[in-house]
Amino acid sequence: MYALLHGLAENPALPPELLDRLIALADDELAGTLARRADLDRGRAVALARRVGEAAVSLAYGGRLTADDVDPAEWPEAALALLDRGAAPAAWARAFAVDPDPERRQRLAACPGLPPDVTERLARDPVPSVVAELAWLGPAGTAARLVAHPHLSVRRAVAENDATPPAVLASLLTGEGLPPARHCRVCAVDGEATEPFPLPGERCRGDHESAVGHLRESLLRHPGTPPHAAARFADDPRPLLRWALAQRVDLPREACVRLAADPIPRVRAALAENPALDDDLVRLLAGDPDPEIRRAAARHPRVALDVLVPLARTTPLGTGLLPRIATASADETEDLVSSAEPAARRLVALRRDLPARARDRLADDPDAKVAAAVAPHPGLSEERLRAMVVRHGRQVMTGVAANPDTPAALLEELARHEPPVRRALREIAGHPAATPPALLACLADARARPLAAGHPALPPAVLRGLLADADEGVREAAAANPSLPPAEMARLLPEP
């Protein structure tokens, strides 16, 4: 029964009187779905919040509840949500700043545009997690002030704040001009701080080893950290820091050269797709013995085509469009389409913005992998799509079924193919042009069945049967189908 109610809560065609009945019996999970409905007006939003208090938070974030609807004493979390949206009076912020619950003060610290006196009070909060939240999301001045906080959790939050000035980030990385930190999550377990549960693997023998490592990792990932300060860690003994460094897009070449010879494959893989690399280093990493690194080099946005095409021939690169192919010039695109190398033609066939002439030429390609890659491309005529199926059969049927321009008659033929092409059935089950006969065929496949059950072209008589399906996902999808008759929707709801 619950799957049916959840489906009804998602159904965009649910009549208003049935929506009211559903609100009256909502629980926490059902209320979360109802709170996202486009037709939930203010009166129904208040009724839902009174039925399930936890729903008030999502309703406040969604703009369905205002400060006039919310009493902070009754719905404090919703009040904090309105503060987070900048839609609550400053008096609420001042009240939460002295709330005895540190979790509420922490949530307040994450709110933008706090009054200066509230920010000042939160910056002096005795609980490090509250101050850390302020340091993480506060303005540049607040972050700079908190950089010398004695707890490393706060300093790490400063290191992750997008507004922290580069000079402050550099001082955190080097420690110059800062007093030593006195506390971290681990050493505070038996001390004065309030982080009672260290994460697995965290250590502190008085030097805050783990916390310092996490701080430096955050600093190396921060784009505002000066590159000359970050580059010093190219030879750091900790692989995690070298991995973070390898992802920076402003690395000096000397650091890139050292990282390209790193013994850890994950570091070299991160570097291989880094835009900071020059052509020589990309070529070097494209020849790495590790296939993951070669795949990463193929994702480099400026990899040379004379490097990329051989990679595509020898290394599985997946089915996604590569950045270099997506930005290929018109002349480069034409060269790839005309290439005698099937791997090159397949790379460019994954684009969905090809000129009509290039698209049609690839659709007529004798190589099945090339044809399958271009099959979902919009604009292909029915004649070409049918010719692809005749020429390559099952190998292209999934791509043809995914094409937005595939006509209903062809979808029906694909759905009736024996033996069934299961991936094609899943595409057909969600296709806007799918007809009842095609959808009925899709119901025979376990993974396509829930998709077909939610398709608005499915006949009401079939939908009624699916409401009692053994699969919970199918029942929910059928109940959410906008073609379900209102009388059937009403039958699924208990009487008020």
XYZ file of C-alpha atoms in Angstrom, residues 12-485:
474
model
C 0.925 15.369 -11.299
C -2.719 14.653 -12.201
C -3.836 14.006 -8.616
C -7.135 15.901 -8.088
C -7.114 18.585 -5.341
C -9.597 16.727 -3.120
C -7.424 13.599 -3.211
C -4.323 15.670 -2.468
C -6.066 16.921 0.682
C -6.844 13.345 1.723
C -3.246 12.324 1.121
C -1.959 15.210 3.238
C -4.254 14.103 6.055
C -2.583 10.699 6.297
C 1.024 11.631 5.421
C 3.983 10.308 7.366
C 7.566 11.625 7.280
C 8.560 10.063 3.963
C 5.273 10.753 2.195
C 5.353 14.350 3.397
C 8.752 14.821 1.767
C 7.294 13.859 -1.600
C 4.169 15.977 -1.138
C 6.289 18.995 -0.210
C 7.795 18.971 -3.703
C 4.470 19.094 -5.557
C 4.007 22.094 -7.836
C 0.331 22.441 -6.881
C 0.909 22.694 -3.131
C -0.500 26.113 -2.208
C 0.152 27.983 1.024
C -2.870 26.557 2.874
C -1.942 22.992 2.000
C 1.702 23.655 2.891
C 0.679 24.786 6.379
C -1.619 21.777 6.741
C 1.195 19.428 5.712
C 3.619 21.048 8.160
C 1.103 20.676 10.969
C 0.587 17.048 10.045
C 4.344 16.284 9.815
C 6.546 18.847 11.508
C 9.699 17.639 9.740
C 8.151 18.656 6.410
C 8.241 22.298 7.487
C 11.966 22.456 6.673
C 11.631 21.469 3.009
C 8.517 23.630 2.706
C 10.431 26.609 4.057
C 13.352 26.005 1.706
C 10.905 25.645 -1.178
C 9.290 29.006 -0.436
C 5.952 27.383 0.509
C 6.163 28.680 4.097
C 7.046 32.255 5.049
C 8.060 33.896 8.302
C 4.367 34.649 8.909
C 3.620 30.912 8.893
C 6.440 29.765 11.159
C 6.774 30.042 14.906
C 10.492 29.481 15.764
C 9.511 27.921 19.072
C 7.292 25.348 17.328
C 9.348 24.731 14.171
C 12.928 25.808 14.952
C 14.410 23.873 12.016
C 12.012 25.564 9.598
C 12.906 28.925 11.121
C 16.579 28.189 10.488
C 15.724 27.222 6.918
C 14.096 30.624 6.405
C 17.172 32.304 7.894
C 19.304 30.317 5.469
C 17.173 31.687 2.624
C 17.457 35.224 3.964
C 13.691 35.273 4.504
C 13.478 35.733 8.281
C 13.887 38.695 10.671
C 17.240 39.409 12.294
C 15.675 38.881 15.710
C 15.452 35.175 14.956
C 19.193 35.039 14.273
C 19.958 36.748 17.583
C 17.762 34.264 19.435
C 19.385 31.236 17.795
C 22.877 32.625 18.498
C 22.299 31.942 22.214
C 20.303 28.728 21.732
C 21.602 26.029 24.124
C 21.605 23.474 21.281
C 25.021 23.690 19.521
C 23.615 22.010 16.393
C 21.187 24.899 15.957
C 23.967 27.427 16.480
C 25.993 25.530 13.900
C 23.140 25.700 11.390
C 22.777 29.403 12.112
C 26.485 29.919 11.427
C 25.919 28.575 7.903
C 23.275 31.193 7.114
C 24.288 34.085 4.839
C 23.918 37.757 5.701
C 23.946 37.407 9.481
C 23.992 40.647 11.516
C 27.528 41.638 12.612
C 26.740 41.116 16.309
C 25.543 37.569 15.590
C 28.661 36.804 13.573
C 30.796 38.163 16.410
C 29.075 35.974 18.982
C 29.335 32.849 16.816
C 33.038 33.484 16.206
C 33.557 33.227 19.969
C 31.394 30.110 20.392
C 32.961 27.506 22.711
C 32.039 24.654 20.349
C 34.593 24.310 17.502
C 32.052 22.927 15.030
C 29.985 26.111 15.328
C 33.003 28.320 14.653
C 34.117 26.008 11.836
C 30.768 26.416 10.094
C 31.176 30.173 10.262
C 34.749 29.929 9.000
C 33.677 27.709 6.107
C 30.869 29.881 4.767
C 31.534 33.333 6.169
C 32.889 36.371 4.284
C 36.587 36.908 3.607
C 37.071 39.091 6.685
C 35.621 36.461 9.004
C 37.732 33.709 7.467
C 40.900 35.799 7.804
C 40.137 36.505 11.437
C 39.611 32.839 12.285
C 42.764 31.552 10.588
C 44.610 31.625 13.927
C 41.905 29.702 15.817
C 43.474 27.112 18.153
C 41.355 24.237 16.753
C 42.439 22.684 13.469
C 38.833 21.988 12.451
C 38.297 25.734 12.253
C 41.519 26.279 10.321
C 40.527 23.601 7.832
C 37.154 25.313 7.379
C 39.022 28.541 6.574
C 41.054 26.544 4.049
C 37.845 25.387 2.328
C 36.148 28.782 2.232
C 35.984 30.088 -1.347
C 36.309 33.659 -0.067
C 39.552 33.148 1.897
C 42.266 35.456 0.470
C 45.339 33.837 -1.146
C 47.711 35.314 1.431
C 45.729 33.687 4.241
C 45.743 30.346 2.414
C 49.506 30.563 1.951
C 50.055 31.266 5.639
C 47.929 28.243 6.535
C 49.968 26.060 4.209
C 53.345 27.199 5.518
C 52.347 28.048 9.093
C 54.268 31.315 8.853
C 52.923 34.000 11.170
C 50.433 31.688 12.882
C 50.539 30.325 16.429
C 50.651 26.524 16.630
C 47.244 24.834 16.741
C 46.430 23.340 20.134
C 43.557 20.980 19.338
C 42.299 18.601 16.676
C 39.411 16.142 16.464
C 41.492 13.238 17.739
C 43.394 14.762 20.604
C 40.188 16.431 21.772
C 38.509 13.106 22.563
C 39.721 13.226 26.151
C 40.274 16.953 26.225
C 38.235 20.121 26.174
C 36.913 20.181 22.601
C 33.605 18.698 21.551
C 34.325 16.361 18.621
C 33.808 13.025 20.405
C 34.174 10.554 17.537
C 37.342 10.549 15.418
C 37.025 9.179 11.903
C 38.559 5.772 11.055
C 42.310 6.059 10.577
C 42.671 9.444 12.247
C 45.722 9.721 14.510
C 47.248 12.253 16.847
C 50.380 11.691 18.885
C 50.552 15.293 19.965
C 51.416 16.622 16.494
C 47.836 16.504 15.070
C 49.166 14.351 12.241
C 45.856 13.480 10.561
C 44.304 16.918 10.997
C 47.348 18.659 9.532
C 47.253 16.304 6.571
C 43.554 17.050 5.971
C 44.236 20.774 6.279
C 46.994 20.641 3.682
C 44.856 18.548 1.357
C 42.106 21.194 1.513
C 44.647 23.937 0.850
C 46.115 22.118 -2.132
C 42.619 21.722 -3.586
C 41.727 25.386 -3.049
C 42.130 27.287 -6.353
C 43.128 30.434 -4.452
C 46.202 28.888 -2.864
C 49.243 30.436 -4.603
C 50.659 27.872 -7.066
C 54.276 28.428 -5.985
C 53.311 27.503 -2.406
C 51.342 24.443 -3.522
C 54.059 23.163 -5.876
C 56.367 22.473 -2.922
C 54.302 19.361 -2.185
C 55.059 17.571 -5.472
C 57.529 15.381 -3.586
C 55.573 15.065 -0.339
C 55.693 11.527 1.070
C 51.900 11.444 1.474
C 50.219 10.213 -1.747
C 46.929 11.913 -0.836
C 48.574 15.325 -0.959
C 50.304 14.604 -4.259
C 46.968 13.419 -5.666
C 45.284 16.654 -4.583
C 48.145 18.656 -6.071
C 47.950 16.782 -9.380
C 44.428 18.124 -9.913
C 45.385 21.808 -9.733
C 45.040 23.611 -13.051
C 47.737 26.202 -12.283
C 50.706 23.921 -11.619
C 54.169 25.016 -12.793
C 55.684 22.686 -15.365
C 58.412 21.548 -12.981
C 55.801 20.185 -10.583
C 53.970 18.503 -13.458
C 57.177 16.759 -14.547
C 57.755 15.360 -11.065
C 54.172 14.197 -10.708
C 54.232 12.550 -14.140
C 56.848 10.172 -12.723
C 54.913 9.535 -9.502
C 54.924 5.870 -8.411
C 51.209 6.000 -7.487
C 48.945 5.416 -10.534
C 46.113 7.490 -9.059
C 48.394 10.536 -8.939
C 49.479 10.090 -12.556
C 45.861 9.538 -13.629
C 44.734 12.775 -11.973
C 47.562 14.613 -13.669
C 46.889 13.051 -17.077
C 43.624 14.964 -17.608
C 44.857 18.189 -15.976
C 44.592 21.180 -18.347
C 47.894 22.462 -16.909
C 49.812 19.776 -18.813
C 51.614 20.670 -22.022
C 51.511 18.498 -25.137
C 54.745 16.669 -24.361
C 53.574 15.507 -20.956
C 50.177 14.465 -22.309
C 51.946 12.351 -24.916
C 54.146 10.843 -22.222
C 51.181 9.842 -20.049
C 49.188 8.591 -23.040
C 51.890 5.923 -23.365
C 51.729 4.895 -19.701
C 51.528 1.117 -19.177
C 48.523 1.576 -16.864
C 45.248 1.674 -18.890
C 43.550 3.950 -16.338
C 46.211 6.583 -16.968
C 45.848 6.221 -20.733
C 42.090 6.693 -20.337
C 42.701 9.793 -18.240
C 45.028 11.175 -20.912
C 42.241 10.641 -23.450
C 40.060 12.928 -21.340
C 42.593 15.759 -21.462
C 40.879 18.743 -23.093
C 43.809 19.470 -25.423
C 45.125 15.997 -26.218
C 46.365 15.908 -29.806
C 44.164 13.961 -32.184
C 47.172 11.985 -33.430
C 47.520 10.779 -29.812
C 43.830 10.286 -29.138
C 42.950 8.168 -32.163
C 45.606 5.484 -31.485
C 44.456 5.467 -27.851
C 40.894 4.812 -28.980
C 42.123 1.921 -31.108
C 44.034 0.184 -28.300
C 42.370 1.285 -25.048
C 38.666 1.053 -24.089
C 37.585 4.663 -23.545
C 33.940 4.169 -22.568
C 30.864 5.549 -24.296
C 31.031 9.177 -23.209
C 31.958 12.071 -25.494
C 35.570 13.100 -24.858
C 36.295 16.795 -24.176
C 38.776 17.086 -27.068
C 36.228 15.708 -29.526
C 33.492 17.982 -28.172
C 35.615 21.047 -28.983
C 37.052 19.835 -32.304
C 36.968 22.448 -35.046
C 34.866 22.043 -38.172
C 37.919 20.946 -40.167
C 39.003 18.472 -37.486
C 35.490 17.086 -37.299
C 35.418 16.571 -41.059
C 38.798 14.822 -40.931
C 37.538 12.455 -38.221
C 34.343 11.682 -40.118
C 36.366 10.942 -43.261
C 39.069 8.946 -41.489
C 39.864 5.440 -42.666
C 40.247 4.510 -38.979
C 36.929 3.269 -37.464
C 38.089 4.313 -33.978
C 38.345 7.930 -35.153
C 34.894 7.845 -36.737
C 33.405 6.347 -33.589
C 34.883 9.104 -31.417
C 33.241 11.850 -33.474
C 29.997 9.880 -33.884
C 29.340 10.454 -30.186
C 28.777 14.168 -30.806
C 25.157 15.278 -30.919
C 25.713 18.539 -32.801
C 27.161 17.219 -36.044
C 26.329 18.866 -39.368
C 23.619 16.952 -41.219
C 26.012 15.743 -43.904
C 28.496 14.346 -41.361
C 25.719 12.807 -39.249
C 24.179 11.023 -42.243
C 27.533 9.769 -43.460
C 28.265 8.196 -40.087
C 24.791 6.680 -39.977
C 25.628 4.898 -43.258
C 28.971 3.685 -41.862
C 29.775 0.005 -42.488
C 31.265 -0.311 -38.988
C 28.575 -1.287 -36.472
C 30.253 0.496 -33.552
C 30.340 3.757 -35.495
C 26.701 3.400 -36.501
C 25.665 2.522 -32.943
C 27.443 5.629 -31.617
C 25.612 7.983 -34.007
C 22.240 6.198 -33.830
C 20.784 8.430 -31.030
C 21.723 11.632 -32.929
C 18.647 13.869 -33.453
C 17.628 14.574 -37.034
C 18.208 11.154 -38.571
C 15.433 10.249 -40.981
C 13.228 7.205 -40.555
C 14.722 5.722 -43.730
C 18.251 5.963 -42.361
C 17.273 4.587 -38.991
C 15.597 1.604 -40.634
C 18.579 1.078 -42.921
C 20.891 1.018 -39.874
C 18.756 -1.686 -38.276
C 18.735 -3.753 -41.468
C 22.511 -3.382 -41.876
C 23.650 -3.929 -38.270
C 20.711 -5.533 -36.454
C 20.878 -5.847 -32.681
C 24.116 -3.863 -32.471
C 22.350 -0.570 -33.230
C 18.845 -1.177 -31.903
C 19.447 0.378 -28.492
C 20.818 3.550 -30.059
C 17.937 3.740 -32.554
C 15.435 3.260 -29.717
C 17.093 6.144 -27.840
C 16.810 8.515 -30.810
C 14.198 11.214 -30.049
C 13.103 11.197 -33.712
C 12.472 7.469 -33.996
C 8.819 7.117 -35.105
C 6.249 5.073 -33.236
C 6.009 2.370 -35.913
C 9.731 1.651 -35.768
C 9.655 1.580 -31.966
C 6.938 -1.061 -32.157
C 9.049 -3.157 -34.509
C 12.068 -2.900 -32.239
C 9.959 -3.846 -29.224
C 8.715 -6.997 -30.997
C 12.177 -8.163 -32.054
C 12.999 -11.765 -31.208
C 15.027 -12.424 -29.225
C 14.324 -9.206 -27.282
C 17.036 -6.522 -27.104
C 16.620 -5.690 -23.444
C 18.529 -2.424 -23.423
C 16.427 -1.265 -26.366
C 13.259 -2.133 -24.433
C 14.364 0.147 -21.605
C 14.865 3.010 -24.046
C 11.483 2.378 -25.654
C 9.762 2.273 -22.259
C 10.730 5.907 -21.681
C 10.404 7.171 -25.251
C 7.785 9.943 -25.729
C 6.603 8.354 -28.991
C 6.114 4.870 -27.564
C 2.667 3.419 -28.306
C 0.579 0.997 -26.223
C 1.710 -2.052 -28.270
C 5.383 -1.108 -27.795
C 4.881 -0.503 -24.082
C 3.115 -3.819 -23.624
C 6.180 -5.540 -25.057
C 8.389 -3.572 -22.661
C 6.400 -4.863 -19.685
C 7.907 -8.292 -20.304
C 11.362 -7.060 -19.299
C 11.974 -6.762 -15.561
C 14.029 -3.560 -15.812
C 11.881 -1.914 -18.483
C 8.635 -2.769 -16.688
C 8.726 0.073 -14.081
C 9.569 2.593 -16.821
C 6.713 1.394 -18.999
C 4.338 1.450 -16.009
C 4.920 5.189 -15.693
C 4.435 5.991 -19.396
C 1.305 8.115 -19.977
C 0.472 6.205 -23.191
C -0.174 3.011 -21.272
C -3.901 2.131 -21.408
C -5.863 2.620 -18.146
C -6.955 -1.034 -18.136
C -3.321 -2.142 -18.103
C -2.500 0.418 -15.419
C -5.191 -0.982 -13.155
C -3.590 -4.397 -13.353
C -0.137 -2.996 -12.602
C -1.402 -1.482 -9.358
C -1.355 -5.028 -7.967
C 2.004 -6.010 -9.494
C 4.395 -8.080 -7.420
C 7.143 -5.481 -7.974
C 6.891 -2.504 -5.629
C 8.576 -0.191 -8.139
C 6.022 -1.111 -10.797
C 3.107 -0.434 -8.432
C 4.554 2.940 -7.498
C 5.165 3.921 -11.125
C 1.619 2.934 -12.087
C 0.166 4.993 -9.229
C 2.263 7.972 -10.345
C 1.118 7.670 -13.977
C -0.911 10.783 -14.928
C -3.130 8.596 -17.143
C -4.460 6.711 -14.132
C -8.205 7.505 -13.924
